[in-house]
Coordinates of C-alpha atoms and ligand atoms in Angstrom, one line a residue:
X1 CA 0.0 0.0 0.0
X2 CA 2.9 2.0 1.0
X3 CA 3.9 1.9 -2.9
X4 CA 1.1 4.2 -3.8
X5 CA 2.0 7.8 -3.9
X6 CA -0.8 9.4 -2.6
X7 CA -0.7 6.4 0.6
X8 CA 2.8 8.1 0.9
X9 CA 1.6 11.8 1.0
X10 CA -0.7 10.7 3.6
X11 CA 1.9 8.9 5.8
X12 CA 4.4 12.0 5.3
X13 CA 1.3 14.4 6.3
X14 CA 0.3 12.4 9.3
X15 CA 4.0 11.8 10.8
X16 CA 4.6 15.9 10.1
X17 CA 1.1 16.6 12.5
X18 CA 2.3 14.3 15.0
X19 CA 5.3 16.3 15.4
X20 CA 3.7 19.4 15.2
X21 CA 1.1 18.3 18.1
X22 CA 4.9 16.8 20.1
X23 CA 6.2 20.2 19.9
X24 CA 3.6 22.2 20.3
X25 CA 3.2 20.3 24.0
X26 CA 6.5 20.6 24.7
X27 CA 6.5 24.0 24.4
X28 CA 3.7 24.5 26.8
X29 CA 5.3 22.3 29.3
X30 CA 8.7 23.6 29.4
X31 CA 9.0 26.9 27.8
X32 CA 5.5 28.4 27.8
X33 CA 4.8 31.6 25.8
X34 CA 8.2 32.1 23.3
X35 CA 9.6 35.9 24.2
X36 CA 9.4 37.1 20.5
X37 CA 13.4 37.2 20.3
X38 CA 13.3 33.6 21.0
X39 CA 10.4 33.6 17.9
X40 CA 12.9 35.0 15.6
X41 CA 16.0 33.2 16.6
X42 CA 13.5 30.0 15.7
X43 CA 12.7 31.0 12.6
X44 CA 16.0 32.6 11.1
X45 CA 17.2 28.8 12.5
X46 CA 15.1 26.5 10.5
X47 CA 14.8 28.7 7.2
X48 CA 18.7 28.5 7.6
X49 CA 19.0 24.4 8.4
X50 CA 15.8 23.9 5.7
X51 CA 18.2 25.7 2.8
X52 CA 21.4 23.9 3.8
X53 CA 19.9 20.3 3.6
X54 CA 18.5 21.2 0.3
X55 CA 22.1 22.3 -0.3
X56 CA 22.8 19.0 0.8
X57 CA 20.4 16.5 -0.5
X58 CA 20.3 17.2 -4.0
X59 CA 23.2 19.3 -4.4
X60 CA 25.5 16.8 -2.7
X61 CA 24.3 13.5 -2.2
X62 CA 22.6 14.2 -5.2
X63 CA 19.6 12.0 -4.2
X64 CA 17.5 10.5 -7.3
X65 CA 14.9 7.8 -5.8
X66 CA 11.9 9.0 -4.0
X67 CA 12.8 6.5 -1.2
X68 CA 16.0 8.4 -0.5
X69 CA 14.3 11.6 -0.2
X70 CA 12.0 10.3 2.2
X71 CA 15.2 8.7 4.4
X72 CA 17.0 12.0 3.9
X73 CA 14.1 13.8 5.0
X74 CA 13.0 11.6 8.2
X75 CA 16.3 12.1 9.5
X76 CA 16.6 15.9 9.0
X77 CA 13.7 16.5 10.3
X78 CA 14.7 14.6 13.2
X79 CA 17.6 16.8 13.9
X80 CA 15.7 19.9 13.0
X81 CA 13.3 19.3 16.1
X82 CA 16.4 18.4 18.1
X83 CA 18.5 20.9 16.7
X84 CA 15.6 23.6 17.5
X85 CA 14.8 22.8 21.1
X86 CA 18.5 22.6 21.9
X87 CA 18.5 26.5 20.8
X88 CA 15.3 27.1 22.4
X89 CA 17.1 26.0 25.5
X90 CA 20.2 28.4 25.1
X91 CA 17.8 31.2 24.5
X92 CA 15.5 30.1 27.5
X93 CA 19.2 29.3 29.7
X94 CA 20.4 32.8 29.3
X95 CA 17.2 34.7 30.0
X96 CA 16.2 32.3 33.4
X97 CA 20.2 33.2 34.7
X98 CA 20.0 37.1 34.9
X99 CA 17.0 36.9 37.0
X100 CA 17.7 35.6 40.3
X101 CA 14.5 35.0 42.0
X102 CA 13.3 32.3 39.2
X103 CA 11.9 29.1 40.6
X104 CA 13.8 26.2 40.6
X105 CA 11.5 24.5 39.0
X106 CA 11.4 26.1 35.9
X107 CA 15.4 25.2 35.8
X108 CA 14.6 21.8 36.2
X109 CA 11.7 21.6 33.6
X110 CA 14.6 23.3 30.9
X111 CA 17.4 20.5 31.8
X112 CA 15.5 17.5 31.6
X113 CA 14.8 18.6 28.6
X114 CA 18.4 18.6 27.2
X115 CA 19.0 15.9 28.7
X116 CA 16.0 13.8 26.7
X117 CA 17.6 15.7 23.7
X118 CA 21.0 14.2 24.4
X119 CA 19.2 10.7 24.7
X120 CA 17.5 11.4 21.9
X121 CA 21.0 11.7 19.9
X122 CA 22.7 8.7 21.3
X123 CA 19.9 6.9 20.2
X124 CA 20.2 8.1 16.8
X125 CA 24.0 7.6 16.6
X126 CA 23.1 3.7 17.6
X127 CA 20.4 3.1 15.3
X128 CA 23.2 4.9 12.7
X129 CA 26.0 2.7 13.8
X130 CA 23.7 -0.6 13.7
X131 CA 22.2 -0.1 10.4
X132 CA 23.1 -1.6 7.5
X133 CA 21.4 -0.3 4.9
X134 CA 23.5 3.2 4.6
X135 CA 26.8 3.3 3.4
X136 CA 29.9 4.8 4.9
X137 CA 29.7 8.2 3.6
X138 CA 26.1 8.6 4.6
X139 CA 26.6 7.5 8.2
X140 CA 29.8 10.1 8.9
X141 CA 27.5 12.6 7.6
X142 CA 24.8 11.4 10.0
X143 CA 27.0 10.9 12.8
X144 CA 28.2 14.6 12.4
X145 CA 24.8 16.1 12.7
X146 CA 24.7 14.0 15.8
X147 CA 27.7 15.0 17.8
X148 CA 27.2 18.5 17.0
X149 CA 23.6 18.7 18.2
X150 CA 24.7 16.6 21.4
X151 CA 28.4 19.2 21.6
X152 CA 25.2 22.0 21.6
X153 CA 23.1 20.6 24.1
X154 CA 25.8 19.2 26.2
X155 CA 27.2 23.1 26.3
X156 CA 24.0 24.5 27.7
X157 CA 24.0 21.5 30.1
X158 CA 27.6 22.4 31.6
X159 CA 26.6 26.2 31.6
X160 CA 23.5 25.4 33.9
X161 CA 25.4 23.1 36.2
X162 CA 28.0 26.0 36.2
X163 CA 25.0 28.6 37.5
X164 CA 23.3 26.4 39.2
X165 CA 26.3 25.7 41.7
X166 CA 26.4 29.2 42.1
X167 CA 23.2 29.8 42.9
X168 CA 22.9 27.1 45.5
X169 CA 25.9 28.9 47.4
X170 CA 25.5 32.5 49.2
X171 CA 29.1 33.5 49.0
X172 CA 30.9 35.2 45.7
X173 CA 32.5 32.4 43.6
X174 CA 35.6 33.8 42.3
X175 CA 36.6 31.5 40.0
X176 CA 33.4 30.9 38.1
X177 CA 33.7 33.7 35.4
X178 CA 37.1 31.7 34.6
X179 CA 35.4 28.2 34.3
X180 CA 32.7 29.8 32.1
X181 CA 35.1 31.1 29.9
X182 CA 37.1 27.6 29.5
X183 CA 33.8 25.8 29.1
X184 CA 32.5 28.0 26.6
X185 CA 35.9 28.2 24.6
X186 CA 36.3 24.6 25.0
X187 CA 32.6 23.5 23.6
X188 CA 32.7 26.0 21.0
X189 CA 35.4 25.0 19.7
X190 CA 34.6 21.2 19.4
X191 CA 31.4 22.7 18.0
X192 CA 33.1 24.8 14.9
X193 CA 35.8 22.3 14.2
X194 CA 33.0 19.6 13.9
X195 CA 31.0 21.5 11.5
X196 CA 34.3 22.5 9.5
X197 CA 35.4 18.8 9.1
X198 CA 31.6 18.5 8.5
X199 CA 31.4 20.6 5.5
X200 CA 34.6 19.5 4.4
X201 CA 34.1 15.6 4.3
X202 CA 30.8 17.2 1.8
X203 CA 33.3 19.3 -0.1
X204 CA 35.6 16.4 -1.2
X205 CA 33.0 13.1 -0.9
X206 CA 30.6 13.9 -3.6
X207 CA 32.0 15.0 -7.7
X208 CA 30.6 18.4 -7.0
X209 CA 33.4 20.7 -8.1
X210 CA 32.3 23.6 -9.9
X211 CA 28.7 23.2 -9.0
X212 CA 26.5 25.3 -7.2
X213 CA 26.4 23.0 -4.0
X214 CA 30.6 23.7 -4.1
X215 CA 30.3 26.9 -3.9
X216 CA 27.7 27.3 -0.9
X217 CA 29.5 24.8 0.7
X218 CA 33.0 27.0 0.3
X219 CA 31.2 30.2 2.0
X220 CA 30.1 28.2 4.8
X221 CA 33.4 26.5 5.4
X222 CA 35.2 30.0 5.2
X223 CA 32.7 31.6 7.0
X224 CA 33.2 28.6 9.9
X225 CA 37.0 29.1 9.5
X226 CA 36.8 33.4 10.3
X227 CA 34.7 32.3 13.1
X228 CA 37.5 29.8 14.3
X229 CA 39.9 32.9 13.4
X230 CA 38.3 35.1 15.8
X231 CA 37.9 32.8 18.9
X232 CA 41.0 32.0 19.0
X233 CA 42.0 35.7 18.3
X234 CA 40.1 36.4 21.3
X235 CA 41.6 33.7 23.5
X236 CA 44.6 35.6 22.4
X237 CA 43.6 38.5 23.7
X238 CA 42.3 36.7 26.8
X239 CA 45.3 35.2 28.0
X240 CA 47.6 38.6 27.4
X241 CA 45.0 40.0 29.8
X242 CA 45.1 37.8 32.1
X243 CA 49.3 37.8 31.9
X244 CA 49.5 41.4 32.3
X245 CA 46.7 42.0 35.2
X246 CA 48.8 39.0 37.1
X247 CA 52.2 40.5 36.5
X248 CA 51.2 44.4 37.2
X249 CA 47.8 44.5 39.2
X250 CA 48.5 42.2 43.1
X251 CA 46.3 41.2 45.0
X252 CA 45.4 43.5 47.8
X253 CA 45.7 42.6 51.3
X254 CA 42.7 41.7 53.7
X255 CA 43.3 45.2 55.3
X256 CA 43.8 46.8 52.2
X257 CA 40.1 45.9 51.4
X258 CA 38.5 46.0 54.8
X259 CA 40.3 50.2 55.1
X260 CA 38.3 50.8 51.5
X261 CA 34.9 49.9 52.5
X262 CA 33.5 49.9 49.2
X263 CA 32.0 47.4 46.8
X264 CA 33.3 46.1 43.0
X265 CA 32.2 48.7 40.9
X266 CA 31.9 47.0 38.2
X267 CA 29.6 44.2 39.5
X268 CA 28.2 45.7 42.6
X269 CA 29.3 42.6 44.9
X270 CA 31.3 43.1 48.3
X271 CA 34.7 42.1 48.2
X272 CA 36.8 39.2 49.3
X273 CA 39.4 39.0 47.6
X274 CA 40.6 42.1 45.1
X275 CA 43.0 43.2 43.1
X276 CA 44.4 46.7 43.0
X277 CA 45.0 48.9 40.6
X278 CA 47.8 51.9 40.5
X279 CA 45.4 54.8 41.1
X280 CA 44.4 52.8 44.0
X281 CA 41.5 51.6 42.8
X282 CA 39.9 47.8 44.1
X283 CA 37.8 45.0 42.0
X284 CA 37.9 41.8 41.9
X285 CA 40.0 39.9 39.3
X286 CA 37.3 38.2 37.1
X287 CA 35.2 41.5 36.4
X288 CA 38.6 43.3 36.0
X289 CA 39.8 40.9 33.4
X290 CA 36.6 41.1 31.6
X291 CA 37.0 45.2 31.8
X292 CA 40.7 44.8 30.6
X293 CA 39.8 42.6 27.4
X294 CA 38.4 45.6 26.6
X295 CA 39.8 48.8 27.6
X296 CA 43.0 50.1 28.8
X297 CA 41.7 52.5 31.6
X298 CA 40.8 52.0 35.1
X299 CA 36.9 51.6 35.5
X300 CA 36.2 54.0 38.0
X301 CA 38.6 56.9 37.5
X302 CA 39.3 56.5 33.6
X303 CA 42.9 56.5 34.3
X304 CA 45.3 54.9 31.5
X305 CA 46.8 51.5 33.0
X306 CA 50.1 51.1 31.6
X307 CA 50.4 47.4 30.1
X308 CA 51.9 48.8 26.6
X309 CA 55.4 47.4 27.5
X310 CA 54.2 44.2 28.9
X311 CA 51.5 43.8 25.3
X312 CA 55.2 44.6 23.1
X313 CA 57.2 41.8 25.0
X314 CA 54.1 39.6 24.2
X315 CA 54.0 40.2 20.8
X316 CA 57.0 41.8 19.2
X317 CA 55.9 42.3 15.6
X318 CA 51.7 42.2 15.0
X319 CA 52.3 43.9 11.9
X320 CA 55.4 43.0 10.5
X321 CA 55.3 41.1 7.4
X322 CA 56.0 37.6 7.4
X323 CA 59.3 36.5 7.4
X324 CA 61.0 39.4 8.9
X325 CA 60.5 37.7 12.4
X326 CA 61.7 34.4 11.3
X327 CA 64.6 32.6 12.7
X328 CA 65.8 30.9 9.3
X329 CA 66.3 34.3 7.9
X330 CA 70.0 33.8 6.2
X331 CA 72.1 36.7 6.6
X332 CA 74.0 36.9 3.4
X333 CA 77.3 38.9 3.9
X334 CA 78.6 39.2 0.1
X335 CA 75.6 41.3 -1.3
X336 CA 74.1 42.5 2.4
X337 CA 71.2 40.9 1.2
X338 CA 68.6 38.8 3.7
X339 CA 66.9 36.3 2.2
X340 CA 63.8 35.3 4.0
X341 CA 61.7 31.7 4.0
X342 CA 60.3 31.1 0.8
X343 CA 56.7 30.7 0.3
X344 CA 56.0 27.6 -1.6
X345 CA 52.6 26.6 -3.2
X346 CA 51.7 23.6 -5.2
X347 CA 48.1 23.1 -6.8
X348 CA 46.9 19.4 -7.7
X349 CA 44.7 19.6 -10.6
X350 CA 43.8 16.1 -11.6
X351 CA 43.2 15.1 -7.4
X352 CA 40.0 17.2 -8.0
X353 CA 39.0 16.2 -11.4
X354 CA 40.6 15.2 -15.0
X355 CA 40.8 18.3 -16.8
X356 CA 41.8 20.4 -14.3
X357 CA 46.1 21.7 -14.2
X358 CA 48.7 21.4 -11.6
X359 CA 51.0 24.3 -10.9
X360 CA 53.2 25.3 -8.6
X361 CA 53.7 28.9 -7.0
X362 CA 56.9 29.8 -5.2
X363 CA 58.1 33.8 -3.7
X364 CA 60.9 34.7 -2.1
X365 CA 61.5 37.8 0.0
X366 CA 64.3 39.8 -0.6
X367 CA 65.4 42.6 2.1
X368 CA 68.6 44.7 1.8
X369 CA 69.9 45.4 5.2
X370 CA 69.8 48.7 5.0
X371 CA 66.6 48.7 4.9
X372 CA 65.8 49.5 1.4
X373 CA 63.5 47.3 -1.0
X374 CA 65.2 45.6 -3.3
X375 CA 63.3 46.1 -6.9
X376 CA 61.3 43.3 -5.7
X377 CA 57.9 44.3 -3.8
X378 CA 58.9 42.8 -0.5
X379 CA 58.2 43.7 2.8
X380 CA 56.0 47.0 1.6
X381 CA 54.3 47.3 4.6
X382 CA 57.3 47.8 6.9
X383 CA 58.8 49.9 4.4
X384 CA 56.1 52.4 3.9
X385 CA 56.2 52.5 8.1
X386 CA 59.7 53.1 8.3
X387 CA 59.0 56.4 5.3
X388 CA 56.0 57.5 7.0
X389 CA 57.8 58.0 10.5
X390 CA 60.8 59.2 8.5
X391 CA 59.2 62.0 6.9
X392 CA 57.8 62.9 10.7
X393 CA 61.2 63.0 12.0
X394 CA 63.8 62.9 9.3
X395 CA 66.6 63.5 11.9
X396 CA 66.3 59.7 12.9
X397 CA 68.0 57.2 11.0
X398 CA 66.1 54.8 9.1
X399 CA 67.1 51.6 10.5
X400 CA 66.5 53.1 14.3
X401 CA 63.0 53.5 12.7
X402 CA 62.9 50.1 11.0
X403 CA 64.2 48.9 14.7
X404 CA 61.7 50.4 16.5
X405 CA 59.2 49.5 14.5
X406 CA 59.7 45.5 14.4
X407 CA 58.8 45.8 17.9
X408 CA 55.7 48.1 18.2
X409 CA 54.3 47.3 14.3
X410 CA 52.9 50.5 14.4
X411 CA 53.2 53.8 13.4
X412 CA 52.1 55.6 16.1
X413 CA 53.3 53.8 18.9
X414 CA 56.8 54.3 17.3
X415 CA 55.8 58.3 16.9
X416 CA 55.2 58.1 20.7
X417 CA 58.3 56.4 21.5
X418 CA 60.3 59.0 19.7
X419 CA 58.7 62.0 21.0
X420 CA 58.9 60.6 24.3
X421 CA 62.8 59.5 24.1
X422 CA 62.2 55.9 24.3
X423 CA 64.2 55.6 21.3
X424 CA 68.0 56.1 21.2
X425 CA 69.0 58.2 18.3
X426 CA 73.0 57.5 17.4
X427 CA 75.1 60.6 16.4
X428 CA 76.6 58.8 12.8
X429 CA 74.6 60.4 10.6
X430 CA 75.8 58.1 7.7
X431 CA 72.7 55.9 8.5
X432 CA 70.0 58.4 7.7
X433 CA 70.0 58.2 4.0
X434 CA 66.5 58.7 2.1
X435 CA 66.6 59.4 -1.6
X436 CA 63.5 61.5 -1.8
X437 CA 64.7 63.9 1.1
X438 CA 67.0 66.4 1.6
X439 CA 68.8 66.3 4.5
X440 CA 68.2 69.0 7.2
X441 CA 70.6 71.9 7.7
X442 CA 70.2 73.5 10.9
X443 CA 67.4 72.8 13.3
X444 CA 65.4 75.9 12.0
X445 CA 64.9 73.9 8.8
X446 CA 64.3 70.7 10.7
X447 CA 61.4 71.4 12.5
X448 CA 59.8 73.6 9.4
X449 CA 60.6 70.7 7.2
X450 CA 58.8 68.3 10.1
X451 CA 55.8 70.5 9.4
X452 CA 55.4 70.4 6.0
X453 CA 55.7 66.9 5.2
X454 CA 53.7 65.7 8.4
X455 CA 50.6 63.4 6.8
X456 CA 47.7 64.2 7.3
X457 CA 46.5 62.3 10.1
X458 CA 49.8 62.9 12.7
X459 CA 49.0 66.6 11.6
X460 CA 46.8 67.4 14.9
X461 CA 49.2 65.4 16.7
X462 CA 52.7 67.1 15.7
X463 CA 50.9 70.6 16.4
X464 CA 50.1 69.8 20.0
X465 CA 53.3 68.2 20.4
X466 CA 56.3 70.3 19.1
X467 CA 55.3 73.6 21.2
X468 CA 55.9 70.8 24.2
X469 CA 58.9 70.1 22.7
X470 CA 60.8 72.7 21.3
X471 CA 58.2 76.0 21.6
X472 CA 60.7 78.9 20.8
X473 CA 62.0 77.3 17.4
X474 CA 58.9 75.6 16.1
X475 CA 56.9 79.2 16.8
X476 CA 59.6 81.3 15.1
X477 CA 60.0 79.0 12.0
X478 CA 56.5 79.4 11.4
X479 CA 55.9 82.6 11.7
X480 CA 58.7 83.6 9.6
X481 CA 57.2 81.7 7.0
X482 CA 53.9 83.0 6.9
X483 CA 54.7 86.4 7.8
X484 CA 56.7 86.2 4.2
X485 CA 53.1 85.2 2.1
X486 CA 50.5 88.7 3.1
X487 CA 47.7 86.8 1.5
X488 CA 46.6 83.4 1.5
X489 CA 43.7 82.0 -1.2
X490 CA 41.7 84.1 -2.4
X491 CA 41.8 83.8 -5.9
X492 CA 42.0 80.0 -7.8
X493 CA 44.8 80.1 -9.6
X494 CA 45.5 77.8 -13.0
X495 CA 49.5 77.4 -12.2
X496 CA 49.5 74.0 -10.6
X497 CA 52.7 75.2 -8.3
X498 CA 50.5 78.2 -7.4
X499 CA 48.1 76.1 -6.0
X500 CA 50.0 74.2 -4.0
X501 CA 52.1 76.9 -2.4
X502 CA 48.4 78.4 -1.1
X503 CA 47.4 75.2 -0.1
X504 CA 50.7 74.9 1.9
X505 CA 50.6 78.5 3.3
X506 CA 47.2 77.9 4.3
X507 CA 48.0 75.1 6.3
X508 CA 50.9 77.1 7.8
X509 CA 48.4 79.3 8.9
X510 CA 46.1 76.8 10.5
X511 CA 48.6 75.4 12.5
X512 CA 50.0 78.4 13.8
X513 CA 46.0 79.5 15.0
X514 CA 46.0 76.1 16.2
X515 CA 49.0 76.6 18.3
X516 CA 48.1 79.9 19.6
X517 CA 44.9 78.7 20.7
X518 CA 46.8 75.8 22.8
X519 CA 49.4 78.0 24.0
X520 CA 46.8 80.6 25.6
Ligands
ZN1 ZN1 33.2 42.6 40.7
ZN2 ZN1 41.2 54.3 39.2

């Protein structure tokens, strides 16, 4: 009877209802009325999983028999339900845990049900294991789906045993925020590189290549990859945070606390234990590692916490371009040349399919070690930093620049050291050698010639900061100069030099308002 199609429709429509009437009562039970984010998160979820195992089932499995539809089918919607109610737990998870006074009850009613959702999948992963009707392909795919609902629900599961301890106990945990971060990195980690080897195993099983299923299949692995990216960017982060709070910020004393008499003021909470802060400033160490993963400044009185030095041991070159930082960089004494690691790349045509070519790509960075490209493009980046802070302060020699520089990897933090003296500037000046500029004469030159080729955005910054410096010679070049042009604009002239000069003068003029106005 079953071989009848419109039998069939009637099965498929009766199984769907039952579901329907399953969910529909477990919502009532457990979750009552949906909070209209929780509506949305629903939908935007299962529009999303009902494209992808299109995607899937006849763009990569490339299903042909009615039958198979029907088994693909079952089983998604299977792990659309689970998939759906493990979300609907997060949601619910996260909303019950910033209100304190919820019944316990209503905790309960939410973990019971991940944990039928966790039975749910083991019992799918058996009846996948024992079956013998689907092949080998079929069943990693299916096992997949399985361990990444379960990694899901097993998550929430860990986060609620996590509050629930809490809750239970009167007294400030200290070392919760710390075990929530772990579990969290931990889970969603498993979670991401799951799903990439997921979409991977889909990539490379089926002959898709070139198809439109190989395509949507690429943006979700890179999209899954960025996402891996940025976690682990933000453990990163994390663990130079918590480095730097434990090397500058100690923990203050029992009388320490008791003398301040005040509470966190970042959570509110009295405090045991604290750590304090060099304005003198208390809070305890999870909410001030939190704080600091953010911003540099004390919470309560803005003031900026020094960790710059400690963040440059940590990571000597963010910006520096690969190689420079390398330990296999071969000095080559003969030409003064450095050769860096060579980047090698090798693309396996026929692996993918018949027709397709193999070639090979293979770059080699070349650095002089004076610092100059070579008239290969290498090392750009460092070089147009090194120009940009020579053309600030031509009076320092490039490779002092270029030194300075492979530690901070930026621009401004280099500008500050040098202002502030940080950098030692040796008297040989053999080193400073830049094609395109002239060499200062005296220091009344220098500091007009600092002006003028100042970019555009250290502009604001230079005018502030030379008066600091050196007021009576940066005040007197100016005004010399623009006492020599009366008038400034006023007409649009058609020589191009013209123009420029009155776009120069004019900004002559600006600065030196601008560093009136500071000095009064
Ligand atoms: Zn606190
Ligand atoms: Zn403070």
């Amino acid at each position: 009877m079953m071989d009848e199609p419109v039998c069939l429709v009637l099965a498929v429509n009766a199984t769907y209802c039952l579901l329907a009437i399953i969910v529909q009562i477990i919502q009532k039970i457990v979750f009552g009325k949906l909070r209209s984010i929780e509506y949305q998160h629903m939908r935007d979820k299962f529009w999303n999983f009902v494209f992808y195992k299109f995607i899937f089932i006849f763009g990569v499995m490339n299903v042909q028999s009615l039958n198979e539809v029907l088994v693909w089918m079952s089983w998604f919607t299977c792990i659309a339900f689970l998939l759906l109610l493990t979300k609907l737990c997060k949601d619910r998870f996260e909303y019950l845990s910033f209100s304190p006074n919820t019944p316990m009850y209503y905790h309960w009613k939410v973990l019971g049900l991940l944990v039928f959702i966790i039975s749910c999948c083991l019992l799918l992963t058996v009846s996948c294991l024992t079956s013998s009707l689907i092949d080998m392909h079929s069943m990693t795919f299916m096992l997949a789906e399985c361990v990444i609902v379960t990694t899901k629900a097993l998550h929430v599961i860990m986060r609620y045993g996590i509050h629930l301890y809490d809750i239970q106990h009167e007294d400030l945990w200290e070392r919760k925020a710390t075990l929530v971060y772990h579990v969290d990195l931990f889970m969603e980690l498993l979670t991401l590189s799951t799903n990439f080897l997921h979409h991977l195993h889909m990539l490379f099983s089926g002959n898709i290549w070139l198809s439109m299923a190989s395509l949507v299949i690429c943006m979700q692995l890179r999209y899954i990859f960025s996402e891996i990216q940025k976690r682990l960017l933000r453990h990163k982060n994390y663990r130079r945070v918590v480095a730097n709070m434990e090397a500058q910020f100690p923990q203050a004393s029992r009388e320490e606390i008791e003398a301040q008499e005040d509470q966190c003021a970042i959570c509110w909470e009295p405090m045991e234990n604290a750590r304090k802060l060099p304005c003198g400033h208390f809070f305890h160490s999870a909410c001030l590692r939190s704080w600091l993963e953010q911003d540099t400044t004390c919470p309560t009185c803005r003031k900026q916490l020094d960790i710059r030095n400690t963040i440059r041991r940590d990571r000597p070159a963010r910006l520096v371009p690969d190689g420079l930082n390398d330990p296999r960089a071969v000095l080559n004494p003969t030409v003064g040349v450095v050769q860096h690691r060579n980047h090698f790349w090798h693309f396996d045509g026929p692996r993918f399919a018949s027709w397709l070519p193999s070639f090979s790509v293979e770059v080699t960075s070349l650095t002089t070690t004076t610092g100059m490209p070579t008239n290969q493009p290498s090392n750009s980046q460092l070089d147009t930093m090194v120009r940009e802070v020579h053309d600030i302060f031509p009076q320092v020699p490039l490779q002092v620049i270029r030194n300075d520089l492979q530690i901070t990897g930026s621009v401004e933090a280099t500008t500050d050291n040098i202002l502030e003296g940080h950098v030692t500037i040796p008297t040989n000046p053999r080193l400073s050698t830049l094609p395109q500029t002239p060499p200062p004469t005296n220091e009344d030159d220098q500091s007009n010639f600092q002006i003028q080729t100042a970019s555009t955005s250290m502009l604001l910054s230079l005018a502030f900061s030379i008066p600091l410096l050196t007021p009576p010679v940066a005040t007197t070049s100016v005004q010399s100069t623009s006492s020599g042009v009366p008038t400034i604009g006023g007409h649009f002239s058609k020589a191009p030099q013209e123009r420029e000069q009155v776009l120069k003068d004019r900004r002559m003029e600006l600065l030196r308002q601008a560093r009136l106005k500071y000095l009064n």
